[in-house]
GROMACS .gro file of C-alpha atoms in nm:
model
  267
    1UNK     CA    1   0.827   1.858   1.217
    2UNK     CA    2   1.119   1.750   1.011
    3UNK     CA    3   1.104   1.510   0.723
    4UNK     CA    4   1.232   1.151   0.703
    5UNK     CA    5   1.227   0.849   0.876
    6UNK     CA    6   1.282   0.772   1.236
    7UNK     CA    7   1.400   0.496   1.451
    8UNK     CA    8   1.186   0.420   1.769
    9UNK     CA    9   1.067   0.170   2.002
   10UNK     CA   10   0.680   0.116   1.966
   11UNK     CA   11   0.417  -0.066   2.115
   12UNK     CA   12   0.171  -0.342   2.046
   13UNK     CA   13  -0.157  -0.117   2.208
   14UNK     CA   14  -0.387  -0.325   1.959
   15UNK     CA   15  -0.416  -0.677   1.771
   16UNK     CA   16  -0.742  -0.850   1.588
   17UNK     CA   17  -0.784  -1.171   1.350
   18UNK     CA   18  -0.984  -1.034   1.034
   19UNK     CA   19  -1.015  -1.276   0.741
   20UNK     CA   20  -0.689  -1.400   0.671
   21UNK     CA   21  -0.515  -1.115   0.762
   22UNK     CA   22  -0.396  -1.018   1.119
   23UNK     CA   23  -0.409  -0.649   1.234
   24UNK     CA   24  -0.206  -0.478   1.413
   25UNK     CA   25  -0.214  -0.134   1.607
   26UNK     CA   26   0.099   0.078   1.708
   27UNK     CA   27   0.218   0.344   1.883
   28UNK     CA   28   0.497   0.468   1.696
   29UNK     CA   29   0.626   0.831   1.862
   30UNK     CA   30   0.714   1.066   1.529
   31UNK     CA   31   0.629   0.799   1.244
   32UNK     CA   32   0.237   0.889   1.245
   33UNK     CA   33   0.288   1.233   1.183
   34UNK     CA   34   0.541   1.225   0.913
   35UNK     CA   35   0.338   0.971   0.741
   36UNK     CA   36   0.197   1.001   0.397
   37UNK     CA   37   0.015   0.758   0.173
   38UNK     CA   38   0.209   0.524  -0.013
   39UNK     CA   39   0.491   0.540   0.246
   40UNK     CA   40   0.582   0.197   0.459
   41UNK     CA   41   0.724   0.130   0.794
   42UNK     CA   42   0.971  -0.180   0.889
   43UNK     CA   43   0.966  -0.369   1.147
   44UNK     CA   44   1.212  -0.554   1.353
   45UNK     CA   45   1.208  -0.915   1.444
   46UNK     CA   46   1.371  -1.042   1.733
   47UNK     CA   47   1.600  -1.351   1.568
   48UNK     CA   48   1.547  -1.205   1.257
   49UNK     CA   49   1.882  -1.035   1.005
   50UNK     CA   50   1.635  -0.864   0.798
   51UNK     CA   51   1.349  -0.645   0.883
   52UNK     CA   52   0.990  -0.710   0.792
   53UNK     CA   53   0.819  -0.403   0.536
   54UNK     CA   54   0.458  -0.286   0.590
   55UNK     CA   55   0.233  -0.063   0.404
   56UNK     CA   56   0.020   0.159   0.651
   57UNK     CA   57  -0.326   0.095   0.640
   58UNK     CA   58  -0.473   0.350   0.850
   59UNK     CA   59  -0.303   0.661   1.109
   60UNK     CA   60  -0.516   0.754   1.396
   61UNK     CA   61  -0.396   1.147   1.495
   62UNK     CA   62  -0.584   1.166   1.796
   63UNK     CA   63  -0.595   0.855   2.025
   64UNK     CA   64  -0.602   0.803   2.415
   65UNK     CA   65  -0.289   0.650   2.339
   66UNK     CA   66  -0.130   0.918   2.128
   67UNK     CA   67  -0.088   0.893   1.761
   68UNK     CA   68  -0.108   0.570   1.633
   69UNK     CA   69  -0.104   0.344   1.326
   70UNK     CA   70  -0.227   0.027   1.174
   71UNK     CA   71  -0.050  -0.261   0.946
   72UNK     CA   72  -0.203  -0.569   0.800
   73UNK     CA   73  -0.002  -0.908   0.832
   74UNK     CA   74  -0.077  -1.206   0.630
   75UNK     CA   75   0.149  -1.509   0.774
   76UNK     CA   76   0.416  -1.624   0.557
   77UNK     CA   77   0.742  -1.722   0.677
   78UNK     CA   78   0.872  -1.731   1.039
   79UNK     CA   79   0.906  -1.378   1.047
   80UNK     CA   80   0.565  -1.247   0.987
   81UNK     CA   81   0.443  -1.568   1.237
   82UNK     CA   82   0.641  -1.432   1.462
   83UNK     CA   83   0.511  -1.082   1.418
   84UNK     CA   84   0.097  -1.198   1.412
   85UNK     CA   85   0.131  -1.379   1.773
   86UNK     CA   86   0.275  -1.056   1.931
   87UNK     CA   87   0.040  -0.963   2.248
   88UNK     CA   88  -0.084  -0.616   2.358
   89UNK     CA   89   0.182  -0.416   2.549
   90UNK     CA   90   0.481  -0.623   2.323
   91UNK     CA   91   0.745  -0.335   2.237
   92UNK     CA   92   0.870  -0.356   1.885
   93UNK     CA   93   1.153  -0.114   1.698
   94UNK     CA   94   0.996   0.032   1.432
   95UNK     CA   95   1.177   0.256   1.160
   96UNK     CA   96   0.974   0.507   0.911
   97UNK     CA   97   0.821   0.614   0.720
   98UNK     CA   98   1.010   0.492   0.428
   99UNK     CA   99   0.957   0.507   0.085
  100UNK     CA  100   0.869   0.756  -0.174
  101UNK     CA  101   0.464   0.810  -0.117
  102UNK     CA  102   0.179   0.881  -0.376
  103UNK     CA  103   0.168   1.203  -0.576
  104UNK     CA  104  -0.163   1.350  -0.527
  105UNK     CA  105  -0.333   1.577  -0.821
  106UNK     CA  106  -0.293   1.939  -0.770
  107UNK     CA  107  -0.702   1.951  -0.921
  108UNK     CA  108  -1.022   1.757  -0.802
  109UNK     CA  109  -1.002   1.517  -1.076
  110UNK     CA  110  -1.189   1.182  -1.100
  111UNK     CA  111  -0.928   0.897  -0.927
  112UNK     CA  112  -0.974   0.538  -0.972
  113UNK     CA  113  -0.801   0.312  -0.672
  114UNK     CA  114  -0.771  -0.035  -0.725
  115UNK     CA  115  -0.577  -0.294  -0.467
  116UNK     CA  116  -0.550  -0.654  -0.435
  117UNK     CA  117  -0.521  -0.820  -0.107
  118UNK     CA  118  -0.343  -0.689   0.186
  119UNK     CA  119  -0.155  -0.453  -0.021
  120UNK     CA  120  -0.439  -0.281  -0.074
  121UNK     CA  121  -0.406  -0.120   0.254
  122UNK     CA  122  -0.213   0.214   0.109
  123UNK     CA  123  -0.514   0.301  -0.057
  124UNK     CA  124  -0.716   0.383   0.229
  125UNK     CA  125  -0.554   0.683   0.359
  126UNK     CA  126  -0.470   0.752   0.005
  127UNK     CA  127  -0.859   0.819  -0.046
  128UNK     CA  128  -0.918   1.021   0.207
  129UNK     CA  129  -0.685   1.301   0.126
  130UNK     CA  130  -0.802   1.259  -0.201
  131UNK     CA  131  -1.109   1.308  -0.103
  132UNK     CA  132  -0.999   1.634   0.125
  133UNK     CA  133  -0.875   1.754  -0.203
  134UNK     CA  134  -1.239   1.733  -0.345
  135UNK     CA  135  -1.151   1.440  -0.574
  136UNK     CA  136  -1.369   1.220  -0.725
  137UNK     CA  137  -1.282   0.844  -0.622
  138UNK     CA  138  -1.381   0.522  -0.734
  139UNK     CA  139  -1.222   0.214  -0.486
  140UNK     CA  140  -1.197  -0.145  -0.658
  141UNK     CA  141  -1.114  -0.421  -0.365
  142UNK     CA  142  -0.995  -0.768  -0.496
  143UNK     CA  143  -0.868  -1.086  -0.380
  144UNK     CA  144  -0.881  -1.433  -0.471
  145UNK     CA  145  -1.190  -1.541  -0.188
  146UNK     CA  146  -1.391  -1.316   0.073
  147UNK     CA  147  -1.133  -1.402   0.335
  148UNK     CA  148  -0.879  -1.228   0.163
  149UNK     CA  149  -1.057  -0.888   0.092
  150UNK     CA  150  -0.935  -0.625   0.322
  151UNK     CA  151  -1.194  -0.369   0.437
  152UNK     CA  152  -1.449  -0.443   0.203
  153UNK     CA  153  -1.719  -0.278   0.423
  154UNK     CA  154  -1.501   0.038   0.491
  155UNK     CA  155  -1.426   0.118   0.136
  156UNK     CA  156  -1.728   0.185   0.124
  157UNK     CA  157  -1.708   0.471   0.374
  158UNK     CA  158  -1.399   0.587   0.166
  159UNK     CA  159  -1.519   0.652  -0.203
  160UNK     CA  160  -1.791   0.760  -0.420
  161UNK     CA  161  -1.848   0.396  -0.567
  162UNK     CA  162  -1.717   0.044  -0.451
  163UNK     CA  163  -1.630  -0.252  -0.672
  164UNK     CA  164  -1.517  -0.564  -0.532
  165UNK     CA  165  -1.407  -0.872  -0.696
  166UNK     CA  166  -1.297  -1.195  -0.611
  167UNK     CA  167  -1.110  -1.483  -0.814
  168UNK     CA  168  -1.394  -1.748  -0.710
  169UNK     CA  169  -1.691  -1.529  -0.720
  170UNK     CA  170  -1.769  -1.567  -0.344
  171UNK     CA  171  -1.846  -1.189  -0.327
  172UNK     CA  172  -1.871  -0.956  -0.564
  173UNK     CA  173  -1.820  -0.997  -0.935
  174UNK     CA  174  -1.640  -1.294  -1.033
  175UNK     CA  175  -1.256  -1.271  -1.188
  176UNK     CA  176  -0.951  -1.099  -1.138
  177UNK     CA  177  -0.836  -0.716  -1.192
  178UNK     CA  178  -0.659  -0.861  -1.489
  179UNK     CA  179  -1.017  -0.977  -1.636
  180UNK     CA  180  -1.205  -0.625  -1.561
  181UNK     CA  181  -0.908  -0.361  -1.567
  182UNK     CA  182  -0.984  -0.230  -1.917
  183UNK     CA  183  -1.340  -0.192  -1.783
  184UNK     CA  184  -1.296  -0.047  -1.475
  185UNK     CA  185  -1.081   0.240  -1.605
  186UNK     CA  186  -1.314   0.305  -1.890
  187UNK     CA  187  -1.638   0.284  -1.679
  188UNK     CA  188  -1.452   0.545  -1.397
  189UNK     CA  189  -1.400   0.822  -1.661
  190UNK     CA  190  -1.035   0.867  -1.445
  191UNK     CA  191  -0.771   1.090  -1.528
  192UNK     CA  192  -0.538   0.909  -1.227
  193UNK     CA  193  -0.554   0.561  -1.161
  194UNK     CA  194  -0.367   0.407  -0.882
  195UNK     CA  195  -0.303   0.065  -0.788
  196UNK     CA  196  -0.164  -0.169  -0.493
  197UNK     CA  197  -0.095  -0.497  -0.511
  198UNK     CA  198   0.086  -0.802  -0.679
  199UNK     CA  199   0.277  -0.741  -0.976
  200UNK     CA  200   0.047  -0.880  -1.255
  201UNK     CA  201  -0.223  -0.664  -1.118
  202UNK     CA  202  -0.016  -0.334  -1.101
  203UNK     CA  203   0.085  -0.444  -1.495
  204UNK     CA  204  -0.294  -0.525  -1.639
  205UNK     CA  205  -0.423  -0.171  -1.402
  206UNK     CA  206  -0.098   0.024  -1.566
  207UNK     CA  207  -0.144  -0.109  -1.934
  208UNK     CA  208  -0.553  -0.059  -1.903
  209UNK     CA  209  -0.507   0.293  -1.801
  210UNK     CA  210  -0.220   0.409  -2.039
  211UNK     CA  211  -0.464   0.248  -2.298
  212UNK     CA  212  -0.728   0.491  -2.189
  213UNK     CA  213  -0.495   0.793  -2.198
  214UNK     CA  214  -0.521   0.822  -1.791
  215UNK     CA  215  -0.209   0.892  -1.576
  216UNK     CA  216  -0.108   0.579  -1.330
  217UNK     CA  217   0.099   0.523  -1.041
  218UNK     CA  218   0.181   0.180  -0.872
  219UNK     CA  219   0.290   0.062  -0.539
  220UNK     CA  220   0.516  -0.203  -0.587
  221UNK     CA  221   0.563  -0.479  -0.299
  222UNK     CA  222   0.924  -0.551  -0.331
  223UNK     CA  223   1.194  -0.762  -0.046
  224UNK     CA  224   1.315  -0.427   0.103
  225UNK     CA  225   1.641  -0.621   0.349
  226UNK     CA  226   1.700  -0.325   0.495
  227UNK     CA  227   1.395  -0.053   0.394
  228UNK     CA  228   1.683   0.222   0.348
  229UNK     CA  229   1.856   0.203   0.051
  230UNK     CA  230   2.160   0.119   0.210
  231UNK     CA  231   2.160  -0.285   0.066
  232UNK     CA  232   2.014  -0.224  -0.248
  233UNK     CA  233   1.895  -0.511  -0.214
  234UNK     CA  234   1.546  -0.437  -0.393
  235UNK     CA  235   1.598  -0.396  -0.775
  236UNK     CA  236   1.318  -0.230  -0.981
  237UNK     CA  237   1.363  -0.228  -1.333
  238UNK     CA  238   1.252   0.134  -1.478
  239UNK     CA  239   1.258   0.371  -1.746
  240UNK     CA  240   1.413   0.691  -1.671
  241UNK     CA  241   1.265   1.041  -1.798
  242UNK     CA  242   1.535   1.042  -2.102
  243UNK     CA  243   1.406   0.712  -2.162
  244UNK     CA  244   1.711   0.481  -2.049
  245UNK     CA  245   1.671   0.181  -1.885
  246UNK     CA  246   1.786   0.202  -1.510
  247UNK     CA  247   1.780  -0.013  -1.207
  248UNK     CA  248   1.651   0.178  -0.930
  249UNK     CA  249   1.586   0.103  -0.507
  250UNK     CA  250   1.211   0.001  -0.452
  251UNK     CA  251   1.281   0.127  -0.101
  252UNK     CA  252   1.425   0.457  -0.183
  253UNK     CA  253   1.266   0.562  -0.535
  254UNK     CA  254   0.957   0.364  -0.490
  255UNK     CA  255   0.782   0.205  -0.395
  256UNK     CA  256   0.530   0.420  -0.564
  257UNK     CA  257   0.657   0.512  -0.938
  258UNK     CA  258   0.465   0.576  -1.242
  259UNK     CA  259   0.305   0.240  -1.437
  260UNK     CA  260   0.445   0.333  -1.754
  261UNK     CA  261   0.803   0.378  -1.637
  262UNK     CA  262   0.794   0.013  -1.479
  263UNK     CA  263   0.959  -0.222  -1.676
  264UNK     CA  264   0.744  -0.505  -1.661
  265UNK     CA  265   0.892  -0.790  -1.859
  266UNK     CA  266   1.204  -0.738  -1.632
  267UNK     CA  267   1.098  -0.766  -1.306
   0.00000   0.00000   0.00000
């Protein structure tokens, strides 16, 4: 099958109320098989200029439905609103995948996944293909209360060892990734660490890693307009290899880039 994204109408063929987040299921004919983790899909809302940007939480190969995959709403504007109260059967244009997706080690070396949130969802199908590649991997789930911790009880069915935190202590160990990253890296022994989610937490995983001498990569969440690179429209401030500071697309070179080429105090 070729590479790059695709255009196509899919199909709501699945919808549930989890926590705080909504979940959605959709057919999407050519997107599921191209996928890879890290990548994102948009979607298009009817009324709407802009399209709406999803990480992929989970791809189902083999369905009664065909391939399909999942994304994880939380409601926060009239777009994503309009999104969570689509029923089963609602067609929706769907473009993907987009995005530049996690590197995966060539070696089975010990990973360390942390994600915050909803944006955590890459991280899922990132572990199981690093798992496939005999990997090592430690999953850290955060959020700031138990509602807002996505798939707390799967992760656990996804990695050698489970941490979850949350800001108020309602589950888990009490703080945020900020409080524990130095920790968690050092405790995990990992020579990759990866890490979805809001921008101060893909900064304090980055720093605690680089600190430990381990290799990181971040998924950053950025306003992709368009999800193509055609707008540029999503600015993310980097260093380049010969060390000059660029702008780059966080739809086109991300949104997965290395945590120590992210220039944090500019974006």
């Amino acid at each position: 099958m070729p590479d790059g994204p695709v255009h196509v109408e899919g199909e709501v063929v699945a919808t549930k109320r989890i926590g705080g987040y909504r979940h959605l299921t959709l057919t999407a004919p050519g997107i599921p098989e191209r996928f890879r983790a890290g990548s994102f899909v948009a979607l298009t809302v009817d009324g709407h200029v802009t399209r709406r940007a999803f990480w992929v939480h989970r791809v189902r190969a083999l369905s009664a439905l065909g391939p399909t995959l999942d994304v994880v709403l939380e409601t926060r504007g009239s777009g994503t609103a309009r999104l969570a109260t689509l029923p089963v059967g609602a067609k929706v244009a769907i473009t993907g995948p987009l995005g530049r997706p996690f590197a995966l080690p060539k070696d089975a070396v010990s990973c360390l996944l942390v994600g915050e949130g909803y944006a955590a969802a890459p991280l899922f199908p990132l572990a199981e293909r690093l798992r496939e590649r005999g990997c090592s991997v430690s999953l850290v789930v955060s959020a700031p209360d138990e509602a807002h911790l996505l798939s707390a009880l799967e992760a656990r069915r996804s990695a050698r060892s489970v941490t979850v935190l949350t800001a108020d202590g309602s589950v888990g160990l009490r703080g945020t990734v900020a409080d524990h990253a130095a920790d968690l890296v050092a405790r995990s022994e990992a020579d990759v660490v990866y890490a979805a989610g809001p921008h101060d937490v893909l900064h304090a995983v980055a720093s605690a890693a680089e600190a430990a001498g381990a290799w990181s990569q971040v998924a950053i969440e950025s306003p992709t307009p368009c999800g193509t690179g055609l707008c540029h429209g999503c600015p993310l401030p980097v260093v380049g290899e010969d060390g000059v500071d660029r702008v780059v697309r966080a739809c086109t070179e991300g949104p997965v880039v290395r945590g120590d080429r992210v220039r944090w105090d500019a974006l």
